[in-house]
């Protein structure tokens, strides 16, 4: 078989580990050939490929980013996009495609599968918001980066008696904020799933100052106040219609300063959470996903996404994976609330 591989959407640590596992097992166990498609769906759309053999994947296990490049190109939005992809797959003699991506990339994979393309999906995203899998790779690394930042913020907050706000990514899911905030001992964690009450947040801040300890507030980029409390500006949309988030930390700092009279400053972690080397957990998860994906492609089990259930590798339909976002359940958030204030 000749198998195409692509990585789409926002990059994350562990993509290279998946590519390596797919190619290593595909070549050495099954004798398949591979072709890399560059920059997500742009590769098959424009027929842009790169060689992908064992030599090409040597040494990439610990490297962040993706040797294939990525983009947020949405072929479904481009006229004739799906047909162009099918033509280019045929022209490069590709029998099956392994698409490594999040909600958007796998949403396209699902539509291509419905139109006759042999595709297997691998779940990637720091946001951990894909249904059908307990974890996506990249999440653990992002959480560890955010946790280390929070640890560092604690010491400087203490020295200056400031409230420090740490804004983390995660889009419309609060997983990164919840896990990093719990691991880092945040004073309060704000997530998109539960609109926050700014009066309550200020009470937590003041109570922490009363104990002569400085508050650290972890806010997810998608968090928002209860209706009518504070004005927020809407961001631009990307090719998949997602609004570009970010900025809630700054708004929050101003409001806390205004209401409590205490100095409040914000650190936006941004793409630092997506860069650099993956944790051991993510390297192992990504490697196991890669091994499972090449098995699925070899068996012709298309239209599936490989997934983690407990400690086992399973496969779920791409429709299950992309039907709805996996957000933080109320009960999980409630566990963290015990430590607020
Ligand atoms: O989905 C991963 C993610 O990092 C989100 O947490 C964030 O909202 C978004 O991508 C940022 O995307 P970009 O790098 O394209 O601005």
Short mmCIF file of C-alpha atoms and ligand atoms in Angstrom, two decimals:
data_model
loop_
_atom_site.label_atom_id
_atom_site.label_comp_id
_atom_site.label_asym_id
_atom_site.label_seq_id
_atom_site.Cartn_x
_atom_site.Cartn_y
_atom_site.Cartn_z
CA UNK A 1 0.00 0.00 0.00
CA UNK A 2 0.96 3.63 -0.43
CA UNK A 3 -0.27 5.74 2.45
CA UNK A 4 -0.43 9.54 2.74
CA UNK A 5 0.07 11.30 6.08
CA UNK A 6 -0.88 14.87 6.99
CA UNK A 7 -1.05 17.04 10.11
CA UNK A 8 -3.72 19.76 10.18
CA UNK A 9 -4.87 22.61 12.43
CA UNK A 10 -2.92 24.10 15.33
CA UNK A 11 0.26 22.12 15.91
CA UNK A 12 1.06 20.46 19.21
CA UNK A 13 3.85 18.46 20.83
CA UNK A 14 3.67 14.78 19.82
CA UNK A 15 2.77 15.15 16.12
CA UNK A 16 6.21 13.93 15.08
CA UNK A 17 5.94 10.96 17.44
CA UNK A 18 2.76 9.85 15.62
CA UNK A 19 4.36 10.28 12.19
CA UNK A 20 7.41 8.28 13.33
CA UNK A 21 5.31 5.41 14.72
CA UNK A 22 3.12 5.23 11.60
CA UNK A 23 6.11 5.09 9.28
CA UNK A 24 8.28 2.80 11.42
CA UNK A 25 5.59 0.14 11.82
CA UNK A 26 4.17 0.67 8.33
CA UNK A 27 7.52 0.07 6.64
CA UNK A 28 9.11 -2.51 8.92
CA UNK A 29 6.08 -4.65 9.81
CA UNK A 30 3.78 -4.22 6.80
CA UNK A 31 6.14 -3.17 4.00
CA UNK A 32 4.03 -0.13 3.04
CA UNK A 33 5.26 3.06 1.37
CA UNK A 34 4.48 6.56 2.59
CA UNK A 35 4.12 10.03 1.23
CA UNK A 36 3.92 13.16 3.38
CA UNK A 37 1.41 15.87 2.47
CA UNK A 38 2.56 19.33 3.42
CA UNK A 39 0.67 21.83 5.59
CA UNK A 40 -2.54 20.02 6.47
CA UNK A 41 -5.27 19.84 3.85
CA UNK A 42 -3.33 22.28 1.64
CA UNK A 43 -0.99 19.36 0.72
CA UNK A 44 -3.54 17.03 -0.90
CA UNK A 45 -5.46 20.04 -2.24
CA UNK A 46 -2.45 21.35 -4.14
CA UNK A 47 -0.64 18.03 -4.59
CA UNK A 48 2.27 19.20 -2.43
CA UNK A 49 4.15 16.21 -1.07
CA UNK A 50 7.43 15.30 0.62
CA UNK A 51 9.27 11.99 0.95
CA UNK A 52 8.39 10.06 4.10
CA UNK A 53 10.54 7.01 4.80
CA UNK A 54 12.36 5.64 7.84
CA UNK A 55 15.29 7.98 7.25
CA UNK A 56 12.94 11.00 7.23
CA UNK A 57 11.54 10.10 10.67
CA UNK A 58 14.87 9.40 12.41
CA UNK A 59 15.39 11.59 15.48
CA UNK A 60 11.99 13.30 15.44
CA UNK A 61 10.39 11.61 18.49
CA UNK A 62 11.28 14.40 20.96
CA UNK A 63 10.81 17.29 18.53
CA UNK A 64 7.86 19.65 18.89
CA UNK A 65 5.94 20.94 15.86
CA UNK A 66 5.50 18.76 12.79
CA UNK A 67 7.98 17.87 10.06
CA UNK A 68 5.04 17.94 7.61
CA UNK A 69 3.94 21.49 8.45
CA UNK A 70 0.35 22.43 9.26
CA UNK A 71 -2.35 24.89 8.26
CA UNK A 72 -5.98 25.68 8.91
CA UNK A 73 -6.87 25.26 5.20
CA UNK A 74 -10.47 24.11 4.86
CA UNK A 75 -10.93 22.29 1.50
CA UNK A 76 -14.69 22.04 2.04
CA UNK A 77 -14.92 25.85 1.78
CA UNK A 78 -13.00 25.86 -1.51
CA UNK A 79 -15.01 25.23 -4.68
CA UNK A 80 -14.16 21.82 -6.10
CA UNK A 81 -11.83 21.23 -3.12
CA UNK A 82 -12.91 17.65 -2.40
CA UNK A 83 -12.62 16.63 -6.07
CA UNK A 84 -9.16 18.19 -6.28
CA UNK A 85 -8.07 16.18 -3.24
CA UNK A 86 -9.42 12.97 -4.76
CA UNK A 87 -7.60 13.69 -8.06
CA UNK A 88 -4.32 14.43 -6.27
CA UNK A 89 -4.54 11.28 -4.14
CA UNK A 90 -5.08 9.25 -7.31
CA UNK A 91 -2.24 11.06 -9.10
CA UNK A 92 0.18 10.24 -6.26
CA UNK A 93 -1.08 6.63 -6.11
CA UNK A 94 -2.20 7.03 -2.51
CA UNK A 95 -4.50 4.21 -1.34
CA UNK A 96 -5.25 5.62 2.12
CA UNK A 97 -4.71 8.75 4.15
CA UNK A 98 -3.84 9.13 7.82
CA UNK A 99 -5.05 12.55 8.99
CA UNK A 100 -3.68 13.75 12.33
CA UNK A 101 -5.69 16.63 13.68
CA UNK A 102 -8.38 18.05 15.90
CA UNK A 103 -12.05 18.81 15.46
CA UNK A 104 -11.63 20.68 12.16
CA UNK A 105 -9.12 18.36 10.44
CA UNK A 106 -11.11 15.28 11.47
CA UNK A 107 -14.36 16.98 10.43
CA UNK A 108 -12.92 17.30 6.92
CA UNK A 109 -11.65 13.69 7.14
CA UNK A 110 -15.21 12.57 7.93
CA UNK A 111 -16.63 14.42 4.91
CA UNK A 112 -13.94 12.97 2.64
CA UNK A 113 -14.66 9.48 3.97
CA UNK A 114 -18.36 10.00 3.16
CA UNK A 115 -17.26 10.83 -0.38
CA UNK A 116 -15.19 7.69 -0.87
CA UNK A 117 -11.73 8.58 0.47
CA UNK A 118 -9.99 5.90 2.58
CA UNK A 119 -9.10 7.82 5.71
CA UNK A 120 -8.07 7.09 9.31
CA UNK A 121 -7.98 9.88 11.91
CA UNK A 122 -5.61 10.48 14.84
CA UNK A 123 -6.78 12.85 17.62
CA UNK A 124 -4.46 15.75 18.34
CA UNK A 125 -5.00 18.94 20.26
CA UNK A 126 -3.70 20.66 23.36
CA UNK A 127 -7.35 21.52 24.09
CA UNK A 128 -8.33 17.86 24.88
CA UNK A 129 -11.81 18.67 23.56
CA UNK A 130 -12.36 15.73 21.18
CA UNK A 131 -15.15 13.30 21.96
CA UNK A 132 -14.50 9.57 21.72
CA UNK A 133 -11.08 9.65 23.38
CA UNK A 134 -10.18 10.11 27.04
CA UNK A 135 -7.13 12.17 26.10
CA UNK A 136 -5.60 13.78 23.04
CA UNK A 137 -1.81 14.04 22.85
CA UNK A 138 -0.40 17.54 23.35
CA UNK A 139 -2.70 18.22 26.28
CA UNK A 140 -0.37 16.84 28.94
CA UNK A 141 2.54 18.91 27.63
CA UNK A 142 0.44 22.10 27.55
CA UNK A 143 -0.77 21.48 31.11
CA UNK A 144 2.78 20.93 32.37
CA UNK A 145 4.00 24.12 30.70
CA UNK A 146 1.10 26.07 32.24
CA UNK A 147 1.65 24.46 35.65
CA UNK A 148 5.30 25.45 35.65
CA UNK A 149 4.33 29.02 34.73
CA UNK A 150 1.83 29.11 37.61
CA UNK A 151 4.47 27.84 40.05
CA UNK A 152 6.73 30.68 38.94
CA UNK A 153 3.94 33.25 39.15
CA UNK A 154 3.28 32.25 42.78
CA UNK A 155 6.75 33.29 43.94
CA UNK A 156 6.81 36.66 42.22
CA UNK A 157 3.19 37.39 43.22
CA UNK A 158 4.21 36.85 46.86
CA UNK A 159 7.14 39.24 46.63
CA UNK A 160 5.04 42.08 45.22
CA UNK A 161 1.65 41.42 46.87
CA UNK A 162 -0.04 41.36 43.47
CA UNK A 163 -2.89 39.37 42.01
CA UNK A 164 -1.46 37.56 39.00
CA UNK A 165 -3.66 36.26 36.24
CA UNK A 166 -2.51 33.44 33.96
CA UNK A 167 -4.45 33.18 30.68
CA UNK A 168 -4.24 29.76 29.05
CA UNK A 169 -5.49 28.35 25.74
CA UNK A 170 -8.15 25.68 25.23
CA UNK A 171 -10.67 27.40 22.99
CA UNK A 172 -14.23 26.59 24.20
CA UNK A 173 -13.12 23.89 26.65
CA UNK A 174 -11.61 24.55 30.07
CA UNK A 175 -9.46 21.41 30.31
CA UNK A 176 -6.06 23.14 30.25
CA UNK A 177 -7.20 25.77 32.78
CA UNK A 178 -8.76 23.15 35.06
CA UNK A 179 -5.79 20.77 35.10
CA UNK A 180 -3.06 23.45 35.20
CA UNK A 181 -4.99 25.43 37.83
CA UNK A 182 -5.49 22.37 40.04
CA UNK A 183 -1.88 21.25 39.64
CA UNK A 184 -0.60 24.77 40.29
CA UNK A 185 -2.83 25.55 43.28
CA UNK A 186 -4.72 28.45 41.71
CA UNK A 187 -6.82 30.77 43.86
CA UNK A 188 -9.60 30.56 41.31
CA UNK A 189 -10.01 28.86 37.92
CA UNK A 190 -12.30 30.33 35.27
CA UNK A 191 -13.48 28.14 32.38
CA UNK A 192 -15.77 28.68 29.37
CA UNK A 193 -18.24 26.06 30.57
CA UNK A 194 -19.27 28.20 33.55
CA UNK A 195 -19.71 31.96 33.12
CA UNK A 196 -18.01 33.61 36.07
CA UNK A 197 -19.37 36.12 38.55
CA UNK A 198 -16.85 38.96 38.79
CA UNK A 199 -18.08 39.90 42.29
CA UNK A 200 -17.28 36.39 43.45
CA UNK A 201 -13.86 36.43 41.77
CA UNK A 202 -13.03 39.68 43.60
CA UNK A 203 -14.15 38.15 46.91
CA UNK A 204 -11.76 35.23 46.33
CA UNK A 205 -8.95 37.67 45.55
CA UNK A 206 -9.58 39.71 48.69
CA UNK A 207 -9.88 36.67 50.93
CA UNK A 208 -6.53 35.35 49.64
CA UNK A 209 -4.88 38.73 50.31
CA UNK A 210 -6.34 38.72 53.86
CA UNK A 211 -4.43 35.49 54.54
CA UNK A 212 -1.26 37.36 53.45
CA UNK A 213 -0.97 35.16 50.40
CA UNK A 214 -1.16 36.43 46.82
CA UNK A 215 -3.90 35.14 44.52
CA UNK A 216 -3.19 33.45 41.20
CA UNK A 217 -6.17 33.39 38.86
CA UNK A 218 -6.08 30.90 35.99
CA UNK A 219 -8.41 31.94 33.20
CA UNK A 220 -9.15 29.97 30.04
CA UNK A 221 -9.07 32.12 26.89
CA UNK A 222 -12.72 31.19 26.23
CA UNK A 223 -13.99 32.06 29.72
CA UNK A 224 -16.55 34.84 29.95
CA UNK A 225 -18.43 36.70 32.67
CA UNK A 226 -22.09 36.27 33.50
CA UNK A 227 -24.34 38.27 31.20
CA UNK A 228 -24.35 42.00 31.70
CA UNK A 229 -21.29 42.09 33.99
CA UNK A 230 -18.43 43.16 31.71
CA UNK A 231 -18.01 44.18 28.05
CA UNK A 232 -15.93 41.82 25.86
CA UNK A 233 -14.82 42.43 22.27
CA UNK A 234 -15.42 39.76 19.61
CA UNK A 235 -12.35 38.47 17.69
CA UNK A 236 -11.89 37.60 13.99
CA UNK A 237 -13.00 34.28 12.46
CA UNK A 238 -10.69 31.64 10.88
CA UNK A 239 -11.38 29.40 7.82
CA UNK A 240 -13.41 27.01 9.98
CA UNK A 241 -15.52 29.85 11.40
CA UNK A 242 -13.84 29.81 14.83
CA UNK A 243 -13.47 33.09 16.61
CA UNK A 244 -9.87 33.97 17.56
CA UNK A 245 -9.84 34.07 21.35
CA UNK A 246 -7.56 35.83 23.80
CA UNK A 247 -7.62 38.97 25.90
CA UNK A 248 -9.91 37.95 28.77
CA UNK A 249 -6.93 38.05 31.18
CA UNK A 250 -6.29 41.74 30.53
CA UNK A 251 -9.97 42.64 30.89
CA UNK A 252 -10.10 40.70 34.14
CA UNK A 253 -6.98 42.39 35.55
CA UNK A 254 -8.43 45.86 34.94
CA UNK A 255 -11.72 44.90 36.56
CA UNK A 256 -10.04 43.35 39.62
CA UNK A 257 -7.86 46.45 40.09
CA UNK A 258 -10.88 48.72 39.77
CA UNK A 259 -12.98 46.74 42.23
CA UNK A 260 -10.39 45.69 44.84
CA UNK A 261 -7.79 48.46 44.61
CA UNK A 262 -5.09 45.75 44.46
CA UNK A 263 -2.55 45.60 41.64
CA UNK A 264 -3.47 42.86 39.14
CA UNK A 265 -1.29 41.83 36.17
CA UNK A 266 -1.73 39.29 33.40
CA UNK A 267 0.55 36.73 31.75
CA UNK A 268 -0.77 35.27 28.49
CA UNK A 269 0.95 31.94 27.85
CA UNK A 270 -0.25 31.72 24.23
CA UNK A 271 1.71 29.54 21.82
CA UNK A 272 4.35 28.65 24.41
CA UNK A 273 1.82 25.97 25.44
CA UNK A 274 1.99 24.45 21.96
CA UNK A 275 5.71 24.58 21.34
CA UNK A 276 8.70 22.49 22.27
CA UNK A 277 9.29 18.94 23.30
CA UNK A 278 6.41 16.62 24.36
CA UNK A 279 6.20 15.09 27.85
CA UNK A 280 6.80 11.34 28.26
CA UNK A 281 3.01 10.84 28.57
CA UNK A 282 2.40 12.57 25.23
CA UNK A 283 5.26 10.74 23.49
CA UNK A 284 3.85 7.38 24.57
CA UNK A 285 0.24 8.31 23.76
CA UNK A 286 1.20 9.72 20.35
CA UNK A 287 3.32 6.65 19.59
CA UNK A 288 0.49 4.27 20.55
CA UNK A 289 -1.97 6.31 18.42
CA UNK A 290 0.43 6.05 15.47
CA UNK A 291 0.79 2.28 15.85
CA UNK A 292 -2.98 1.86 16.05
CA UNK A 293 -3.57 4.16 13.04
CA UNK A 294 -1.26 2.18 10.77
CA UNK A 295 -2.96 -1.04 11.91
CA UNK A 296 -6.34 0.45 10.99
CA UNK A 297 -5.09 1.59 7.57
CA UNK A 298 -3.47 -1.80 6.93
CA UNK A 299 -6.73 -3.59 7.83
CA UNK A 300 -8.80 -1.19 5.68
CA UNK A 301 -10.76 -0.07 8.74
CA UNK A 302 -11.49 3.40 7.34
CA UNK A 303 -13.72 6.20 8.63
CA UNK A 304 -12.34 5.62 12.13
CA UNK A 305 -10.39 7.67 14.64
CA UNK A 306 -7.98 5.90 16.97
CA UNK A 307 -8.71 6.70 20.60
CA UNK A 308 -7.71 6.08 24.21
CA UNK A 309 -10.30 4.47 26.50
CA UNK A 310 -8.86 3.99 29.97
CA UNK A 311 -5.46 2.57 29.11
CA UNK A 312 -6.58 0.75 25.94
CA UNK A 313 -6.29 1.79 22.32
CA UNK A 314 -9.63 1.61 20.55
CA UNK A 315 -11.18 2.93 17.33
CA UNK A 316 -14.33 5.05 17.13
CA UNK A 317 -16.24 6.35 14.10
CA UNK A 318 -15.08 9.76 12.84
CA UNK A 319 -18.70 10.83 13.28
CA UNK A 320 -18.51 10.06 17.04
CA UNK A 321 -15.25 11.98 17.33
CA UNK A 322 -16.56 15.10 15.63
CA UNK A 323 -20.23 15.13 16.70
CA UNK A 324 -19.75 17.39 19.71
CA UNK A 325 -16.99 19.00 21.74
CA UNK A 326 -15.91 17.28 24.94
CA UNK A 327 -16.18 20.01 27.53
CA UNK A 328 -15.50 20.02 31.28
CA UNK A 329 -18.41 18.44 33.21
CA UNK A 330 -19.90 20.50 36.06
CA UNK A 331 -18.84 17.83 38.58
CA UNK A 332 -15.17 18.03 37.51
CA UNK A 333 -15.18 21.81 37.90
CA UNK A 334 -16.85 21.48 41.31
CA UNK A 335 -13.87 19.42 42.52
CA UNK A 336 -11.57 22.39 41.89
CA UNK A 337 -13.94 24.92 43.55
CA UNK A 338 -13.11 23.46 46.98
CA UNK A 339 -9.73 25.24 46.72
CA UNK A 340 -10.99 28.66 45.58
CA UNK A 341 -10.57 31.76 47.74
O1 LIG B 1 -6.77 24.38 19.16
C1 LIG B 1 -5.52 24.67 19.65
C2 LIG B 1 -5.37 26.14 19.91
O2 LIG B 1 -4.07 26.38 20.42
C3 LIG B 1 -6.44 26.75 20.83
O3 LIG B 1 -6.20 26.49 22.18
C4 LIG B 1 -6.34 28.20 20.43
O4 LIG B 1 -7.55 28.89 20.67
C5 LIG B 1 -6.07 28.14 18.97
O5 LIG B 1 -5.49 26.87 18.71
C6 LIG B 1 -5.15 29.21 18.49
O6 LIG B 1 -4.97 29.04 17.13
P1 LIG B 1 -3.96 29.89 16.24
O7 LIG B 1 -2.58 29.48 16.63
O8 LIG B 1 -4.28 29.52 14.84
O9 LIG B 1 -4.24 31.33 16.56
#
